Amino acid sequence: LGVIAGDVTGVEMLDSGDYLTPRVNGERYQEKPPLLFWSIALVSAAFGDVDGFTARMPSVVAALITLYVTFLLARRLFDERIAFWAMVVLAFGARFWWQARTAQTDMVLTAFTTLALYAFWRWHEQRRATALIAFYAAIAAGALTKGPPAFIFPLLLVYAFYWKQPEPRKALRFWWGAL
């Protein structure tokens, strides 16, 4: 259903001009949040129609972003050689490769989750507001992609990371991020 729903919803958004209410065969489609469908419609509008290429392009771009951010994170944590191999191993993972070629929300969510984790690590290292804003923006974009998993996993990681350190947890200003 993910590939079909993404293709059909993108077509219906382009045809109707209604980008707020995703539809499949004229019926409201409320199974997933709309970011993937907006992305499909945006890419497809540039090419004039939704087809297999344009419907899959957001997942391909998300996979490339995930690989790049994986490289950046591994380089910060280890070194450039390990970062390169982390990216290569991820790129050749069977499930990663498959998800990168489908018009489903999973790869887009993966990209936003990876961005959130990278932004968190940057905030942990430097305590800069821009990294914290990027952390919460990536979580929000992930929520527009797939819903609750986008904020549950990063926030659980942060909570576990600062398990017995309440001060850094408070410095994350969860109430501000919720806005």
XYZ file of N, CA and C in Angstrom:
537
model
N 0.822 -1.204 0.000
C 0.000 0.000 0.000
C 0.857 1.255 0.000
N 2.062 1.227 0.616
C 2.900 2.424 0.711
C 3.257 3.003 -0.645
N 3.693 2.161 -1.581
C 4.062 2.660 -2.893
C 2.835 3.153 -3.641
N 1.784 2.371 -3.618
C 0.556 2.752 -4.327
C -0.042 4.010 -3.713
N -0.148 4.059 -2.402
C -0.731 5.232 -1.738
C 0.099 6.473 -2.024
N 1.423 6.360 -1.988
C 2.280 7.506 -2.269
C 2.105 8.008 -3.688
N 2.101 7.091 -4.656
C 1.910 7.478 -6.051
C 0.549 8.126 -6.258
N -0.504 7.463 -5.781
C -1.869 7.945 -5.988
C -2.086 9.270 -5.268
N -1.607 9.391 -4.037
C -1.789 10.624 -3.283
C -1.063 11.768 -3.957
N 0.141 11.531 -4.449
C 0.862 12.571 -5.185
C 0.115 13.009 -6.429
N -0.445 12.059 -7.156
C -1.239 12.383 -8.356
C -2.450 13.216 -7.977
N -3.153 12.805 -6.936
C -4.366 13.523 -6.550
C -4.051 14.917 -6.018
N -2.924 15.079 -5.348
C -2.533 16.423 -4.908
C -2.268 17.322 -6.106
N -1.553 16.798 -7.084
C -1.265 17.589 -8.280
C -2.539 17.917 -9.051
N -3.399 16.925 -9.223
C -4.621 17.127 -10.002
C -5.608 18.066 -9.325
N -5.776 17.917 -8.016
C -6.794 18.707 -7.315
C -6.272 20.050 -6.818
N -4.955 20.145 -6.598
C -4.401 21.354 -6.010
C -4.600 21.408 -4.500
N -5.186 20.369 -3.923
C -5.402 20.302 -2.474
C -4.207 19.580 -1.851
N -3.315 20.361 -1.247
C -2.117 19.788 -0.651
C -2.267 19.565 0.854
N -3.387 19.953 1.417
C -3.597 19.794 2.852
C -4.251 18.469 3.214
N -5.060 17.930 2.317
C -5.787 16.701 2.612
C -5.351 15.603 1.640
N -4.442 14.730 2.078
C -4.051 13.625 1.198
C -5.262 12.734 0.891
N -5.367 12.312 -0.359
C -6.476 11.465 -0.773
C -5.964 10.315 -1.628
N -6.656 9.176 -1.508
C -6.416 8.021 -2.365
C -7.767 7.655 -2.957
N -7.874 7.701 -4.268
C -9.123 7.426 -4.973
C -10.266 8.305 -4.463
N -9.953 9.560 -4.195
C -10.959 10.518 -3.751
C -11.285 10.470 -2.273
N -10.841 9.443 -1.569
C -11.108 9.302 -0.136
C -9.934 9.860 0.665
N -10.251 10.469 1.811
C -9.188 10.991 2.676
C -8.267 9.857 3.101
N -6.964 10.110 3.010
C -5.956 9.132 3.407
C -5.275 9.656 4.666
N -5.629 9.065 5.802
C -5.117 9.546 7.074
C -4.218 8.524 7.763
N -3.710 7.583 7.007
C -2.841 6.563 7.575
C -1.469 7.116 7.942
N -0.988 8.064 7.165
C 0.342 8.636 7.372
C 0.255 10.159 7.283
N 1.156 10.857 7.980
C 1.235 12.316 7.820
C 1.650 12.679 6.392
N 1.495 13.936 5.990
C 1.586 14.286 4.572
C 2.964 14.621 3.997
N 4.048 14.670 4.762
C 5.304 15.174 4.215
C 5.801 14.390 3.001
N 5.737 13.080 3.029
C 6.176 12.291 1.874
C 5.325 12.621 0.651
N 4.030 12.747 0.844
C 3.144 13.036 -0.282
C 3.411 14.434 -0.842
N 3.692 15.384 0.044
C 4.071 16.724 -0.419
C 5.356 16.663 -1.235
N 6.303 15.868 -0.760
C 7.584 15.732 -1.470
C 7.387 15.102 -2.842
N 6.569 14.079 -2.898
C 6.290 13.435 -4.190
C 5.621 14.431 -5.132
N 4.650 15.178 -4.629
C 3.958 16.165 -5.468
C 4.913 17.250 -5.935
N 5.815 17.697 -5.065
C 6.769 18.747 -5.427
C 7.720 18.284 -6.528
N 8.301 17.108 -6.341
C 9.212 16.569 -7.357
C 8.454 16.315 -8.657
N 7.264 15.753 -8.544
C 6.482 15.417 -9.732
C 6.029 16.662 -10.483
N 5.728 17.737 -9.766
C 5.312 18.977 -10.424
C 6.419 19.496 -11.342
N 7.666 19.324 -10.923
C 8.789 19.769 -11.751
C 8.891 18.965 -13.043
N 8.423 17.705 -13.017
C 8.488 16.847 -14.192
C 7.146 16.747 -14.914
N 6.103 17.331 -14.332
C 4.805 17.364 -14.987
C 3.847 16.250 -14.624
N 4.327 15.175 -14.013
C 3.437 14.064 -13.676
C 4.112 13.173 -12.651
N 3.304 12.414 -11.933
C 3.830 11.432 -10.988
C 4.095 10.142 -11.748
N 5.311 9.648 -11.639
C 5.644 8.337 -12.198
C 6.565 7.635 -11.204
N 7.033 6.467 -11.549
C 7.877 5.703 -10.636
C 9.126 6.464 -10.210
N 9.718 7.196 -11.131
C 10.930 7.965 -10.829
C 10.648 9.086 -9.836
N 9.647 9.899 -10.127
C 9.363 11.050 -9.261
C 8.805 10.628 -7.904
N 8.062 9.528 -7.869
C 7.516 9.056 -6.590
C 8.619 8.521 -5.682
N 9.663 7.978 -6.270
C 10.753 7.400 -5.480
C 11.855 8.402 -5.145
N 11.881 9.518 -5.827
C 12.956 10.490 -5.642
C 13.095 10.984 -4.197
N 12.024 11.278 -3.450
C 12.221 11.689 -2.048
C 12.946 10.624 -1.218
N 12.688 9.360 -1.474
C 13.380 8.297 -0.739
C 14.849 8.217 -1.137
N 15.131 8.412 -2.400
C 16.521 8.391 -2.863
C 17.299 9.542 -2.234
N 16.726 10.726 -2.248
C 17.380 11.890 -1.640
C 17.552 11.677 -0.135
N 16.540 11.136 0.515
C 16.628 10.861 1.952
C 17.743 9.852 2.246
N 17.912 8.850 1.392
C 18.977 7.867 1.581
C 20.348 8.531 1.463
N 20.501 9.413 0.490
C 21.775 10.117 0.320
C 22.067 11.016 1.518
N 21.040 11.686 2.017
C 21.206 12.517 3.215
C 21.598 11.648 4.410
N 20.947 10.501 4.554
C 21.263 9.590 5.654
C 22.719 9.129 5.578
N 23.173 8.779 4.389
C 24.564 8.351 4.231
C 25.523 9.476 4.604
N 25.257 10.676 4.133
C 26.138 11.812 4.416
C 26.168 12.137 5.912
N 25.001 12.166 6.538
C 24.943 12.493 7.965
C 25.562 11.368 8.799
N 25.419 10.127 8.365
C 26.101 9.013 9.034
C 27.605 9.223 8.983
N 28.100 9.635 7.829
C 29.526 9.935 7.684
C 29.938 11.052 8.648
N 29.163 12.137 8.679
C 29.495 13.265 9.558
C 29.505 12.863 11.030
N 28.510 12.100 11.431
C 28.428 11.676 12.828
C 29.580 10.737 13.188
N 29.851 9.762 12.345
C 30.949 8.826 12.626
C 32.295 9.542 12.621
N 32.450 10.544 11.781
C 33.704 11.308 11.762
C 33.888 12.081 13.065
N 32.800 12.634 13.586
C 32.888 13.358 14.863
C 33.169 12.406 16.023
N 32.574 11.217 15.961
C 32.747 10.258 17.052
C 34.076 9.512 16.984
N 34.558 9.243 15.763
C 35.753 8.413 15.597
C 36.778 9.131 14.724
N 36.848 8.763 13.462
C 37.754 9.430 12.522
C 37.213 9.254 11.106
N 37.917 9.822 10.148
C 37.420 9.827 8.773
C 37.385 8.433 8.147
N 38.336 7.592 8.478
C 38.361 6.229 7.923
C 37.157 5.428 8.412
N 36.891 5.477 9.685
C 35.733 4.767 10.243
C 34.441 5.360 9.679
N 34.406 6.667 9.519
C 33.215 7.323 8.961
C 32.949 6.840 7.544
N 33.986 6.739 6.746
C 33.831 6.255 5.373
C 33.260 4.840 5.363
N 33.829 3.960 6.199
C 33.374 2.573 6.212
C 31.981 2.438 6.807
N 31.639 3.274 7.760
C 30.276 3.259 8.307
C 29.275 3.590 7.205
N 29.624 4.581 6.392
C 28.754 4.982 5.291
C 28.659 3.868 4.245
N 29.772 3.234 3.929
C 29.782 2.162 2.928
C 28.960 0.964 3.410
N 29.159 0.564 4.654
C 28.416 -0.577 5.194
C 26.918 -0.279 5.170
N 26.538 0.924 5.586
C 25.123 1.294 5.544
C 24.592 1.283 4.114
N 25.347 1.854 3.194
C 24.897 1.953 1.799
C 24.641 0.589 1.175
N 25.404 -0.409 1.579
C 25.256 -1.724 0.974
C 24.406 -2.680 1.795
N 23.777 -2.182 2.837
C 22.829 -3.001 3.577
C 21.606 -3.273 2.721
N 21.168 -4.514 2.677
C 20.071 -4.910 1.789
C 18.794 -4.123 2.077
N 18.435 -3.983 3.321
C 17.189 -3.277 3.665
C 17.309 -1.784 3.371
N 18.465 -1.214 3.646
C 18.688 0.204 3.354
C 18.539 0.456 1.850
N 19.188 -0.383 1.069
C 19.137 -0.267 -0.390
C 17.698 -0.402 -0.895
N 16.960 -1.355 -0.339
C 15.585 -1.569 -0.767
C 14.720 -0.355 -0.405
N 14.835 0.124 0.830
C 14.024 1.272 1.268
C 14.362 2.533 0.489
N 15.600 2.665 0.074
C 16.014 3.849 -0.689
C 15.336 3.909 -2.050
N 14.817 2.791 -2.515
C 14.207 2.724 -3.847
C 12.690 2.616 -3.817
N 12.066 2.817 -2.666
C 10.612 2.712 -2.589
C 9.993 4.044 -2.184
N 8.780 4.260 -2.599
C 8.056 5.483 -2.251
C 7.290 5.266 -0.953
N 8.052 5.085 0.125
C 7.460 4.879 1.443
C 8.086 5.863 2.427
N 7.464 5.989 3.574
C 7.907 6.979 4.555
C 9.179 6.569 5.296
N 9.542 5.307 5.280
C 10.613 4.815 6.144
C 11.964 5.478 5.900
N 12.377 5.655 4.664
C 13.684 6.247 4.400
C 13.686 7.730 4.740
N 12.589 8.404 4.503
C 12.504 9.820 4.857
C 12.570 9.970 6.377
N 11.873 9.107 7.101
C 11.958 9.121 8.563
C 13.384 8.822 9.013
N 14.046 7.871 8.380
C 15.428 7.538 8.725
C 16.336 8.746 8.568
N 16.157 9.493 7.495
C 16.980 10.689 7.277
C 16.758 11.714 8.381
N 15.506 11.970 8.728
C 15.238 12.957 9.775
C 15.701 12.483 11.147
N 15.582 11.193 11.416
C 16.059 10.659 12.697
C 17.577 10.761 12.779
N 18.258 10.444 11.693
C 19.714 10.559 11.660
C 20.148 12.014 11.834
N 19.436 12.925 11.173
C 19.724 14.353 11.352
C 19.509 14.780 12.804
N 18.446 14.290 13.429
C 18.169 14.635 14.824
C 19.290 14.129 15.730
N 19.751 12.914 15.506
C 20.814 12.364 16.340
C 22.128 13.117 16.140
N 22.417 13.491 14.910
C 23.623 14.283 14.640
C 23.519 15.650 15.319
N 22.366 16.298 15.211
C 22.171 17.599 15.859
C 22.282 17.470 17.377
N 21.744 16.386 17.932
C 21.879 16.162 19.368
C 23.348 16.047 19.758
N 24.111 15.280 18.991
C 25.522 15.120 19.326
C 26.254 16.456 19.245
N 25.929 17.240 18.226
C 26.546 18.582 18.118
C 26.182 19.425 19.332
N 24.923 19.343 19.768
C 24.512 20.099 20.949
C 25.251 19.589 22.181
N 25.382 18.277 22.301
C 26.082 17.684 23.439
C 27.529 18.178 23.507
N 28.185 18.310 22.369
C 29.577 18.749 22.321
C 29.740 20.240 22.601
N 28.842 21.056 22.039
C 29.078 22.501 22.037
C 28.013 23.333 22.741
N 26.859 22.758 23.025
C 25.746 23.460 23.683
C 25.340 24.732 22.933
N 25.282 24.640 21.624
C 24.854 25.786 20.814
C 23.367 25.674 20.507
N 22.703 26.802 20.555
C 21.256 26.840 20.314
C 20.910 26.355 18.909
N 21.753 26.623 17.925
C 21.449 26.199 16.553
C 21.348 24.681 16.453
N 22.199 23.975 17.193
C 22.133 22.508 17.174
C 20.852 22.028 17.842
N 20.446 22.686 18.898
C 19.208 22.299 19.582
C 17.989 22.574 18.698
N 18.012 23.696 18.001
C 16.925 24.010 17.066
C 16.891 22.972 15.944
N 18.056 22.607 15.425
C 18.120 21.585 14.371
C 17.606 20.242 14.881
N 17.917 19.911 16.123
C 17.441 18.665 16.738
C 15.916 18.621 16.736
N 15.300 19.674 17.243
C 13.833 19.690 17.319
C 13.185 19.856 15.939
N 13.827 20.573 15.036
C 13.281 20.714 13.672
C 13.292 19.369 12.949
N 14.361 18.591 13.126
C 14.429 17.267 12.491
C 13.365 16.341 13.069
N 13.138 16.429 14.377
C 12.088 15.618 14.993
C 10.719 16.035 14.453
N 10.478 17.335 14.330
C 9.192 17.822 13.806
C 8.976 17.367 12.364
N 10.025 17.459 11.543
C 9.902 17.003 10.153
C 9.657 15.497 10.098
N 10.309 14.758 10.980
C 10.064 13.320 11.057
C 8.637 13.018 11.461
N 8.092 13.824 12.382
C 6.698 13.633 12.803
C 5.741 13.905 11.654
N 6.085 14.856 10.792
C 5.261 15.117 9.606
C 5.425 14.021 8.554
N 6.437 13.188 8.747
C 6.677 12.075 7.830
C 5.985 10.796 8.280
N 6.122 10.465 9.577
C 5.581 9.175 10.030
C 4.881 9.227 11.379
N 4.876 10.351 12.029
C 4.168 10.464 13.292
C 5.034 10.192 14.509
N 4.468 9.562 15.552
C 5.134 9.396 16.844
C 6.528 8.754 16.830
N 6.846 7.786 15.968
C 8.204 7.239 16.021
C 9.289 8.306 15.851
N 8.966 9.388 15.191
C 9.954 10.437 14.948
C 10.414 11.119 16.223
N 9.556 11.200 17.213
C 10.004 11.825 18.456
C 10.254 10.813 19.566
N 9.637 9.660 19.503
C 9.830 8.668 20.566
C 11.280 8.184 20.610
N 11.823 7.761 19.475
C 13.165 7.183 19.474
C 14.259 8.187 19.831
N 14.305 9.374 19.229
C 15.356 10.325 19.645
C 15.244 10.742 21.109
N 14.033 10.957 21.589
C 13.883 11.386 22.975
C 14.227 10.270 23.961
N 13.915 9.027 23.616
C 14.338 7.905 24.465
C 15.862 7.793 24.507
N 16.499 8.002 23.371
C 17.958 7.961 23.335
C 18.545 9.063 24.216
N 18.013 10.258 24.102
C 18.512 11.380 24.901
C 18.308 11.099 26.386
N 17.143 10.610 26.734
C 16.866 10.319 28.136
C 17.818 9.243 28.668
N 18.062 8.207 27.876
C 18.988 7.148 28.289
C 20.424 7.672 28.357
N 20.790 8.537 27.424
C 22.145 9.090 27.382
C 22.437 9.912 28.637
N 21.447 10.671 29.079
C 21.594 11.498 30.283
C 20.838 10.883 31.470
N 20.878 9.568 31.573
C 20.088 8.843 32.566
C 20.243 9.410 33.969
N 21.437 9.594 34.438
C 21.656 10.079 35.800
C 22.242 11.484 35.810
N 21.938 12.245 34.778
C 22.449 13.609 34.664
C 21.284 14.557 34.394
N 20.583 14.985 35.418
C 19.396 15.821 35.193
C 19.704 17.202 34.618
N 20.862 17.748 34.895
C 21.172 19.098 34.410
C 21.242 19.167 32.876
N 21.987 18.266 32.218
C 21.977 18.311 30.746
C 20.582 18.055 30.163
N 19.811 17.172 30.806
C 18.440 16.926 30.328
C 17.610 18.195 30.413
N 17.732 18.914 31.527
C 16.988 20.170 31.685
C 17.439 21.197 30.660
N 18.738 21.200 30.345
C 19.267 22.162 29.375
C 18.698 21.935 27.969
N 18.172 20.747 27.709
C 17.560 20.475 26.402
C 16.231 21.199 26.218
N 15.647 21.680 27.308
C 14.395 22.444 27.256
C 13.324 21.704 26.450
N 12.957 20.531 26.933
C 11.953 19.731 26.239
C 10.658 20.504 26.015
N 10.263 21.325 26.936
C 9.033 22.126 26.787
C 9.160 23.049 25.592
N 10.352 23.604 25.364
C 10.573 24.502 24.221
C 10.532 23.703 22.920
N 11.145 22.516 22.956
C 11.130 21.652 21.779
C 9.750 21.175 21.420
N 8.896 20.989 22.416
C 7.517 20.544 22.160
C 6.726 21.593 21.370
N 7.102 22.838 21.546
C 6.422 23.899 20.777
C 6.742 23.771 19.316
